[in-house]
Amino acid sequence: MNSDLSPEELARQLEDEANKVQDRQIEQQFRDAFLQLEPSIDLSKVTIVSNIANDNLLIDGVDDDLIDQAVAIVRGDDGE
């Protein structure tokens, strides 16, 4: 731990790191969902970028219907 950081700076760094971890988890959940929905999908052609801090999610390279289905899987929606 860097002793030169103020408590506020340290808290900000910890929050940034936690957000990065959540971003990677969300991105992985979407990759997994796309593979579940379409096992032959080429994920190298799919862009998934999560930014929890700014409440943004970018998904490109797949059609909107597949994105909607993946969102339902990631959220745990069971169609009810």
PDB file of N, CA and C in Angstrom:
ATOM      1  N   MET A   1       0.845  -1.168   0.000  1.00  0.00           N
ATOM      2  CA  MET A   1       0.000   0.000   0.000  1.00  0.00           C
ATOM      3  C   MET A   1       0.895   1.238   0.000  1.00  0.00           C
ATOM      4  N   ASN A   2       0.525   2.220  -0.784  1.00  0.00           N
ATOM      5  CA  ASN A   2       1.324   3.428  -0.891  1.00  0.00           C
ATOM      6  C   ASN A   2       0.929   4.398   0.218  1.00  0.00           C
ATOM      7  N   SER A   3       1.868   4.696   1.119  1.00  0.00           N
ATOM      8  CA  SER A   3       1.567   5.563   2.254  1.00  0.00           C
ATOM      9  C   SER A   3       1.439   7.026   1.846  1.00  0.00           C
ATOM     10  N   ASP A   4       1.785   7.361   0.606  1.00  0.00           N
ATOM     11  CA  ASP A   4       1.670   8.734   0.131  1.00  0.00           C
ATOM     12  C   ASP A   4       0.245   9.088  -0.280  1.00  0.00           C
ATOM     13  N   LEU A   5      -0.639   8.113  -0.317  1.00  0.00           N
ATOM     14  CA  LEU A   5      -2.010   8.358  -0.752  1.00  0.00           C
ATOM     15  C   LEU A   5      -2.885   8.802   0.419  1.00  0.00           C
ATOM     16  N   SER A   6      -3.742   9.754   0.124  1.00  0.00           N
ATOM     17  CA  SER A   6      -4.723  10.160   1.132  1.00  0.00           C
ATOM     18  C   SER A   6      -5.785   9.059   1.205  1.00  0.00           C
ATOM     19  N   PRO A   7      -6.550   9.030   2.273  1.00  0.00           N
ATOM     20  CA  PRO A   7      -7.616   8.024   2.362  1.00  0.00           C
ATOM     21  C   PRO A   7      -8.594   8.106   1.187  1.00  0.00           C
ATOM     22  N   GLU A   8      -8.872   9.318   0.707  1.00  0.00           N
ATOM     23  CA  GLU A   8      -9.774   9.488  -0.430  1.00  0.00           C
ATOM     24  C   GLU A   8      -9.176   8.908  -1.702  1.00  0.00           C
ATOM     25  N   GLU A   9      -7.888   9.141  -1.923  1.00  0.00           N
ATOM     26  CA  GLU A   9      -7.209   8.613  -3.107  1.00  0.00           C
ATOM     27  C   GLU A   9      -7.146   7.087  -3.045  1.00  0.00           C
ATOM     28  N   LEU A  10      -6.874   6.567  -1.874  1.00  0.00           N
ATOM     29  CA  LEU A  10      -6.829   5.123  -1.698  1.00  0.00           C
ATOM     30  C   LEU A  10      -8.204   4.508  -1.959  1.00  0.00           C
ATOM     31  N   ALA A  11      -9.245   5.136  -1.443  1.00  0.00           N
ATOM     32  CA  ALA A  11     -10.610   4.651  -1.663  1.00  0.00           C
ATOM     33  C   ALA A  11     -10.955   4.682  -3.146  1.00  0.00           C
ATOM     34  N   ARG A  12     -10.561   5.734  -3.833  1.00  0.00           N
ATOM     35  CA  ARG A  12     -10.813   5.848  -5.273  1.00  0.00           C
ATOM     36  C   ARG A  12     -10.088   4.747  -6.041  1.00  0.00           C
ATOM     37  N   GLN A  13      -8.841   4.478  -5.677  1.00  0.00           N
ATOM     38  CA  GLN A  13      -8.083   3.415  -6.332  1.00  0.00           C
ATOM     39  C   GLN A  13      -8.734   2.054  -6.100  1.00  0.00           C
ATOM     40  N   LEU A  14      -9.159   1.813  -4.874  1.00  0.00           N
ATOM     41  CA  LEU A  14      -9.813   0.539  -4.566  1.00  0.00           C
ATOM     42  C   LEU A  14     -11.120   0.397  -5.334  1.00  0.00           C
ATOM     43  N   GLU A  15     -11.885   1.482  -5.433  1.00  0.00           N
ATOM     44  CA  GLU A  15     -13.130   1.453  -6.195  1.00  0.00           C
ATOM     45  C   GLU A  15     -12.850   1.202  -7.675  1.00  0.00           C
ATOM     46  N   ASP A  16     -11.837   1.840  -8.227  1.00  0.00           N
ATOM     47  CA  ASP A  16     -11.463   1.627  -9.632  1.00  0.00           C
ATOM     48  C   ASP A  16     -11.095   0.171  -9.875  1.00  0.00           C
ATOM     49  N   GLU A  17     -10.320  -0.408  -8.975  1.00  0.00           N
ATOM     50  CA  GLU A  17      -9.925  -1.809  -9.121  1.00  0.00           C
ATOM     51  C   GLU A  17     -11.139  -2.738  -9.032  1.00  0.00           C
ATOM     52  N   ALA A  18     -12.036  -2.461  -8.095  1.00  0.00           N
ATOM     53  CA  ALA A  18     -13.249  -3.271  -7.963  1.00  0.00           C
ATOM     54  C   ALA A  18     -14.101  -3.162  -9.227  1.00  0.00           C
ATOM     55  N   ASN A  19     -14.202  -1.958  -9.799  1.00  0.00           N
ATOM     56  CA  ASN A  19     -14.960  -1.773 -11.029  1.00  0.00           C
ATOM     57  C   ASN A  19     -14.344  -2.550 -12.188  1.00  0.00           C
ATOM     58  N   LYS A  20     -13.018  -2.556 -12.269  1.00  0.00           N
ATOM     59  CA  LYS A  20     -12.330  -3.294 -13.336  1.00  0.00           C
ATOM     60  C   LYS A  20     -12.626  -4.792 -13.222  1.00  0.00           C
ATOM     61  N   VAL A  21     -12.619  -5.303 -12.010  1.00  0.00           N
ATOM     62  CA  VAL A  21     -12.922  -6.722 -11.795  1.00  0.00           C
ATOM     63  C   VAL A  21     -14.356  -7.014 -12.238  1.00  0.00           C
ATOM     64  N   GLN A  22     -15.299  -6.147 -11.846  1.00  0.00           N
ATOM     65  CA  GLN A  22     -16.690  -6.337 -12.252  1.00  0.00           C
ATOM     66  C   GLN A  22     -16.836  -6.244 -13.768  1.00  0.00           C
ATOM     67  N   ASP A  23     -16.122  -5.315 -14.390  1.00  0.00           N
ATOM     68  CA  ASP A  23     -16.174  -5.189 -15.852  1.00  0.00           C
ATOM     69  C   ASP A  23     -15.739  -6.484 -16.522  1.00  0.00           C
ATOM     70  N   ARG A  24     -14.637  -7.064 -16.064  1.00  0.00           N
ATOM     71  CA  ARG A  24     -14.141  -8.316 -16.667  1.00  0.00           C
ATOM     72  C   ARG A  24     -15.140  -9.456 -16.442  1.00  0.00           C
ATOM     73  N   GLN A  25     -15.762  -9.489 -15.271  1.00  0.00           N
ATOM     74  CA  GLN A  25     -16.753 -10.533 -14.988  1.00  0.00           C
ATOM     75  C   GLN A  25     -17.964 -10.407 -15.902  1.00  0.00           C
ATOM     76  N   ILE A  26     -18.443  -9.197 -16.089  1.00  0.00           N
ATOM     77  CA  ILE A  26     -19.595  -8.972 -16.971  1.00  0.00           C
ATOM     78  C   ILE A  26     -19.247  -9.364 -18.396  1.00  0.00           C
ATOM     79  N   GLU A  27     -18.085  -8.960 -18.867  1.00  0.00           N
ATOM     80  CA  GLU A  27     -17.663  -9.307 -20.218  1.00  0.00           C
ATOM     81  C   GLU A  27     -17.597 -10.825 -20.385  1.00  0.00           C
ATOM     82  N   GLN A  28     -17.057 -11.525 -19.379  1.00  0.00           N
ATOM     83  CA  GLN A  28     -16.978 -12.984 -19.452  1.00  0.00           C
ATOM     84  C   GLN A  28     -18.368 -13.608 -19.433  1.00  0.00           C
ATOM     85  N   GLN A  29     -19.275 -13.076 -18.647  1.00  0.00           N
ATOM     86  CA  GLN A  29     -20.648 -13.601 -18.616  1.00  0.00           C
ATOM     87  C   GLN A  29     -21.297 -13.483 -19.983  1.00  0.00           C
ATOM     88  N   PHE A  30     -21.064 -12.384 -20.678  1.00  0.00           N
ATOM     89  CA  PHE A  30     -21.630 -12.243 -22.021  1.00  0.00           C
ATOM     90  C   PHE A  30     -20.965 -13.183 -23.013  1.00  0.00           C
ATOM     91  N   ARG A  31     -19.655 -13.365 -22.927  1.00  0.00           N
ATOM     92  CA  ARG A  31     -18.993 -14.339 -23.816  1.00  0.00           C
ATOM     93  C   ARG A  31     -19.584 -15.732 -23.590  1.00  0.00           C
ATOM     94  N   ASP A  32     -19.745 -16.099 -22.327  1.00  0.00           N
ATOM     95  CA  ASP A  32     -20.325 -17.405 -21.998  1.00  0.00           C
ATOM     96  C   ASP A  32     -21.747 -17.532 -22.520  1.00  0.00           C
ATOM     97  N   ALA A  33     -22.541 -16.471 -22.369  1.00  0.00           N
ATOM     98  CA  ALA A  33     -23.923 -16.500 -22.851  1.00  0.00           C
ATOM     99  C   ALA A  33     -23.972 -16.636 -24.366  1.00  0.00           C
ATOM    100  N   PHE A  34     -23.122 -15.897 -25.074  1.00  0.00           N
ATOM    101  CA  PHE A  34     -23.105 -16.012 -26.535  1.00  0.00           C
ATOM    102  C   PHE A  34     -22.720 -17.417 -26.969  1.00  0.00           C
ATOM    103  N   LEU A  35     -21.752 -18.009 -26.285  1.00  0.00           N
ATOM    104  CA  LEU A  35     -21.359 -19.385 -26.620  1.00  0.00           C
ATOM    105  C   LEU A  35     -22.471 -20.379 -26.308  1.00  0.00           C
ATOM    106  N   GLN A  36     -23.206 -20.147 -25.255  1.00  0.00           N
ATOM    107  CA  GLN A  36     -24.328 -21.014 -24.912  1.00  0.00           C
ATOM    108  C   GLN A  36     -25.419 -20.917 -25.985  1.00  0.00           C
ATOM    109  N   LEU A  37     -25.679 -19.707 -26.440  1.00  0.00           N
ATOM    110  CA  LEU A  37     -26.735 -19.488 -27.427  1.00  0.00           C
ATOM    111  C   LEU A  37     -26.332 -19.922 -28.830  1.00  0.00           C
ATOM    112  N   GLU A  38     -25.064 -19.722 -29.157  1.00  0.00           N
ATOM    113  CA  GLU A  38     -24.568 -20.010 -30.496  1.00  0.00           C
ATOM    114  C   GLU A  38     -23.154 -20.594 -30.383  1.00  0.00           C
ATOM    115  N   PRO A  39     -23.060 -21.910 -30.152  1.00  0.00           N
ATOM    116  CA  PRO A  39     -21.758 -22.533 -29.897  1.00  0.00           C
ATOM    117  C   PRO A  39     -20.715 -22.315 -30.995  1.00  0.00           C
ATOM    118  N   SER A  40     -21.149 -22.052 -32.210  1.00  0.00           N
ATOM    119  CA  SER A  40     -20.187 -21.875 -33.309  1.00  0.00           C
ATOM    120  C   SER A  40     -19.768 -20.415 -33.494  1.00  0.00           C
ATOM    121  N   ILE A  41     -20.183 -19.535 -32.593  1.00  0.00           N
ATOM    122  CA  ILE A  41     -19.866 -18.111 -32.730  1.00  0.00           C
ATOM    123  C   ILE A  41     -18.357 -17.885 -32.658  1.00  0.00           C
ATOM    124  N   ASP A  42     -17.866 -16.986 -33.495  1.00  0.00           N
ATOM    125  CA  ASP A  42     -16.450 -16.615 -33.481  1.00  0.00           C
ATOM    126  C   ASP A  42     -16.306 -15.384 -32.591  1.00  0.00           C
ATOM    127  N   LEU A  43     -15.945 -15.598 -31.343  1.00  0.00           N
ATOM    128  CA  LEU A  43     -15.864 -14.497 -30.382  1.00  0.00           C
ATOM    129  C   LEU A  43     -14.774 -13.487 -30.723  1.00  0.00           C
ATOM    130  N   SER A  44     -13.849 -13.856 -31.595  1.00  0.00           N
ATOM    131  CA  SER A  44     -12.819 -12.886 -31.992  1.00  0.00           C
ATOM    132  C   SER A  44     -13.417 -11.764 -32.833  1.00  0.00           C
ATOM    133  N   LYS A  45     -14.631 -11.971 -33.332  1.00  0.00           N
ATOM    134  CA  LYS A  45     -15.307 -10.944 -34.133  1.00  0.00           C
ATOM    135  C   LYS A  45     -16.356 -10.184 -33.320  1.00  0.00           C
ATOM    136  N   VAL A  46     -16.432 -10.477 -32.021  1.00  0.00           N
ATOM    137  CA  VAL A  46     -17.409  -9.841 -31.138  1.00  0.00           C
ATOM    138  C   VAL A  46     -16.662  -8.929 -30.168  1.00  0.00           C
ATOM    139  N   THR A  47     -17.157  -7.702 -30.048  1.00  0.00           N
ATOM    140  CA  THR A  47     -16.589  -6.741 -29.108  1.00  0.00           C
ATOM    141  C   THR A  47     -17.530  -6.608 -27.923  1.00  0.00           C
ATOM    142  N   ILE A  48     -16.987  -6.811 -26.728  1.00  0.00           N
ATOM    143  CA  ILE A  48     -17.753  -6.639 -25.497  1.00  0.00           C
ATOM    144  C   ILE A  48     -16.908  -5.780 -24.560  1.00  0.00           C
ATOM    145  N   VAL A  49     -17.429  -4.596 -24.226  1.00  0.00           N
ATOM    146  CA  VAL A  49     -16.707  -3.695 -23.335  1.00  0.00           C
ATOM    147  C   VAL A  49     -17.675  -3.196 -22.270  1.00  0.00           C
ATOM    148  N   SER A  50     -17.375  -3.521 -21.038  1.00  0.00           N
ATOM    149  CA  SER A  50     -18.175  -3.071 -19.908  1.00  0.00           C
ATOM    150  C   SER A  50     -17.439  -1.940 -19.202  1.00  0.00           C
ATOM    151  N   ASN A  51     -18.210  -0.946 -18.766  1.00  0.00           N
ATOM    152  CA  ASN A  51     -17.650   0.139 -17.971  1.00  0.00           C
ATOM    153  C   ASN A  51     -18.643   0.463 -16.866  1.00  0.00           C
ATOM    154  N   ILE A  52     -18.540  -0.282 -15.784  1.00  0.00           N
ATOM    155  CA  ILE A  52     -19.436  -0.144 -14.633  1.00  0.00           C
ATOM    156  C   ILE A  52     -19.446   1.286 -14.097  1.00  0.00           C
ATOM    157  N   ALA A  53     -18.298   1.919 -14.051  1.00  0.00           N
ATOM    158  CA  ALA A  53     -18.192   3.260 -13.474  1.00  0.00           C
ATOM    159  C   ALA A  53     -19.074   4.266 -14.210  1.00  0.00           C
ATOM    160  N   ASN A  54     -19.227   4.071 -15.512  1.00  0.00           N
ATOM    161  CA  ASN A  54     -20.046   4.986 -16.313  1.00  0.00           C
ATOM    162  C   ASN A  54     -21.363   4.360 -16.740  1.00  0.00           C
ATOM    163  N   ASP A  55     -21.680   3.193 -16.186  1.00  0.00           N
ATOM    164  CA  ASP A  55     -22.928   2.494 -16.497  1.00  0.00           C
ATOM    165  C   ASP A  55     -23.081   2.266 -18.000  1.00  0.00           C
ATOM    166  N   ASN A  56     -21.994   1.808 -18.641  1.00  0.00           N
ATOM    167  CA  ASN A  56     -21.998   1.560 -20.081  1.00  0.00           C
ATOM    168  C   ASN A  56     -21.657   0.115 -20.384  1.00  0.00           C
ATOM    169  N   LEU A  57     -22.293  -0.396 -21.429  1.00  0.00           N
ATOM    170  CA  LEU A  57     -21.962  -1.712 -21.958  1.00  0.00           C
ATOM    171  C   LEU A  57     -22.028  -1.613 -23.469  1.00  0.00           C
ATOM    172  N   LEU A  58     -20.933  -1.946 -24.135  1.00  0.00           N
ATOM    173  CA  LEU A  58     -20.868  -1.924 -25.587  1.00  0.00           C
ATOM    174  C   LEU A  58     -20.723  -3.353 -26.071  1.00  0.00           C
ATOM    175  N   ILE A  59     -21.622  -3.759 -26.964  1.00  0.00           N
ATOM    176  CA  ILE A  59     -21.523  -5.068 -27.602  1.00  0.00           C
ATOM    177  C   ILE A  59     -21.692  -4.846 -29.089  1.00  0.00           C
ATOM    178  N   ASP A  60     -20.738  -5.339 -29.865  1.00  0.00           N
ATOM    179  CA  ASP A  60     -20.778  -5.181 -31.313  1.00  0.00           C
ATOM    180  C   ASP A  60     -20.333  -6.486 -31.963  1.00  0.00           C
ATOM    181  N   GLY A  61     -20.840  -6.730 -33.149  1.00  0.00           N
ATOM    182  CA  GLY A  61     -20.432  -7.909 -33.888  1.00  0.00           C
ATOM    183  C   GLY A  61     -21.450  -9.041 -33.848  1.00  0.00           C
ATOM    184  N   VAL A  62     -22.559  -8.820 -33.157  1.00  0.00           N
ATOM    185  CA  VAL A  62     -23.658  -9.796 -33.114  1.00  0.00           C
ATOM    186  C   VAL A  62     -24.968  -9.047 -33.290  1.00  0.00           C
ATOM    187  N   ASP A  63     -26.003  -9.770 -33.718  1.00  0.00           N
ATOM    188  CA  ASP A  63     -27.276  -9.087 -33.948  1.00  0.00           C
ATOM    189  C   ASP A  63     -28.005  -8.806 -32.640  1.00  0.00           C
ATOM    190  N   ASP A  64     -28.937  -7.876 -32.728  1.00  0.00           N
ATOM    191  CA  ASP A  64     -29.649  -7.409 -31.529  1.00  0.00           C
ATOM    192  C   ASP A  64     -30.433  -8.517 -30.838  1.00  0.00           C
ATOM    193  N   ASP A  65     -31.008  -9.435 -31.614  1.00  0.00           N
ATOM    194  CA  ASP A  65     -31.763 -10.530 -31.003  1.00  0.00           C
ATOM    195  C   ASP A  65     -30.869 -11.398 -30.122  1.00  0.00           C
ATOM    196  N   LEU A  66     -29.669 -11.685 -30.608  1.00  0.00           N
ATOM    197  CA  LEU A  66     -28.734 -12.491 -29.824  1.00  0.00           C
ATOM    198  C   LEU A  66     -28.300 -11.731 -28.563  1.00  0.00           C
ATOM    199  N   ILE A  67     -28.110 -10.421 -28.690  1.00  0.00           N
ATOM    200  CA  ILE A  67     -27.757  -9.605 -27.519  1.00  0.00           C
ATOM    201  C   ILE A  67     -28.884  -9.663 -26.493  1.00  0.00           C
ATOM    202  N   ASP A  68     -30.134  -9.517 -26.956  1.00  0.00           N
ATOM    203  CA  ASP A  68     -31.281  -9.566 -26.041  1.00  0.00           C
ATOM    204  C   ASP A  68     -31.345 -10.907 -25.318  1.00  0.00           C
ATOM    205  N   GLN A  69     -31.097 -11.995 -26.035  1.00  0.00           N
ATOM    206  CA  GLN A  69     -31.107 -13.318 -25.416  1.00  0.00           C
ATOM    207  C   GLN A  69     -29.969 -13.453 -24.408  1.00  0.00           C
ATOM    208  N   ALA A  70     -28.809 -12.922 -24.750  1.00  0.00           N
ATOM    209  CA  ALA A  70     -27.664 -12.980 -23.838  1.00  0.00           C
ATOM    210  C   ALA A  70     -27.927 -12.157 -22.581  1.00  0.00           C
ATOM    211  N   VAL A  71     -28.554 -10.992 -22.735  1.00  0.00           N
ATOM    212  CA  VAL A  71     -28.895 -10.160 -21.581  1.00  0.00           C
ATOM    213  C   VAL A  71     -29.802 -10.949 -20.644  1.00  0.00           C
ATOM    214  N   ALA A  72     -30.780 -11.660 -21.206  1.00  0.00           N
ATOM    215  CA  ALA A  72     -31.691 -12.453 -20.372  1.00  0.00           C
ATOM    216  C   ALA A  72     -30.929 -13.528 -19.604  1.00  0.00           C
ATOM    217  N   ILE A  73     -29.965 -14.158 -20.241  1.00  0.00           N
ATOM    218  CA  ILE A  73     -29.166 -15.189 -19.564  1.00  0.00           C
ATOM    219  C   ILE A  73     -28.327 -14.559 -18.452  1.00  0.00           C
ATOM    220  N   VAL A  74     -27.656 -13.465 -18.773  1.00  0.00           N
ATOM    221  CA  VAL A  74     -26.779 -12.822 -17.787  1.00  0.00           C
ATOM    222  C   VAL A  74     -27.582 -12.333 -16.583  1.00  0.00           C
ATOM    223  N   ARG A  75     -28.766 -11.796 -16.844  1.00  0.00           N
ATOM    224  CA  ARG A  75     -29.618 -11.303 -15.758  1.00  0.00           C
ATOM    225  C   ARG A  75     -30.287 -12.441 -14.986  1.00  0.00           C
ATOM    226  N   GLY A  76     -30.321 -13.616 -15.598  1.00  0.00           N
ATOM    227  CA  GLY A  76     -30.966 -14.735 -14.953  1.00  0.00           C
ATOM    228  C   GLY A  76     -32.457 -14.776 -15.198  1.00  0.00           C
ATOM    229  N   ASP A  77     -32.928 -14.025 -16.199  1.00  0.00           N
ATOM    230  CA  ASP A  77     -34.360 -14.047 -16.543  1.00  0.00           C
ATOM    231  C   ASP A  77     -34.719 -15.426 -17.048  1.00  0.00           C
ATOM    232  N   ASP A  78     -35.865 -15.929 -16.573  1.00  0.00           N
ATOM    233  CA  ASP A  78     -36.282 -17.261 -17.012  1.00  0.00           C
ATOM    234  C   ASP A  78     -37.532 -17.208 -17.877  1.00  0.00           C
ATOM    235  N   GLY A  79     -37.841 -16.024 -18.409  1.00  0.00           N
ATOM    236  CA  GLY A  79     -38.957 -15.905 -19.321  1.00  0.00           C
ATOM    237  C   GLY A  79     -40.299 -15.689 -18.665  1.00  0.00           C
ATOM    238  N   GLU A  80     -40.343 -15.559 -17.353  1.00  0.00           N
ATOM    239  CA  GLU A  80     -41.613 -15.339 -16.657  1.00  0.00           C
ATOM    240  C   GLU A  80     -41.965 -13.884 -16.612  1.00  0.00           C
TER     241      GLU A  80
END
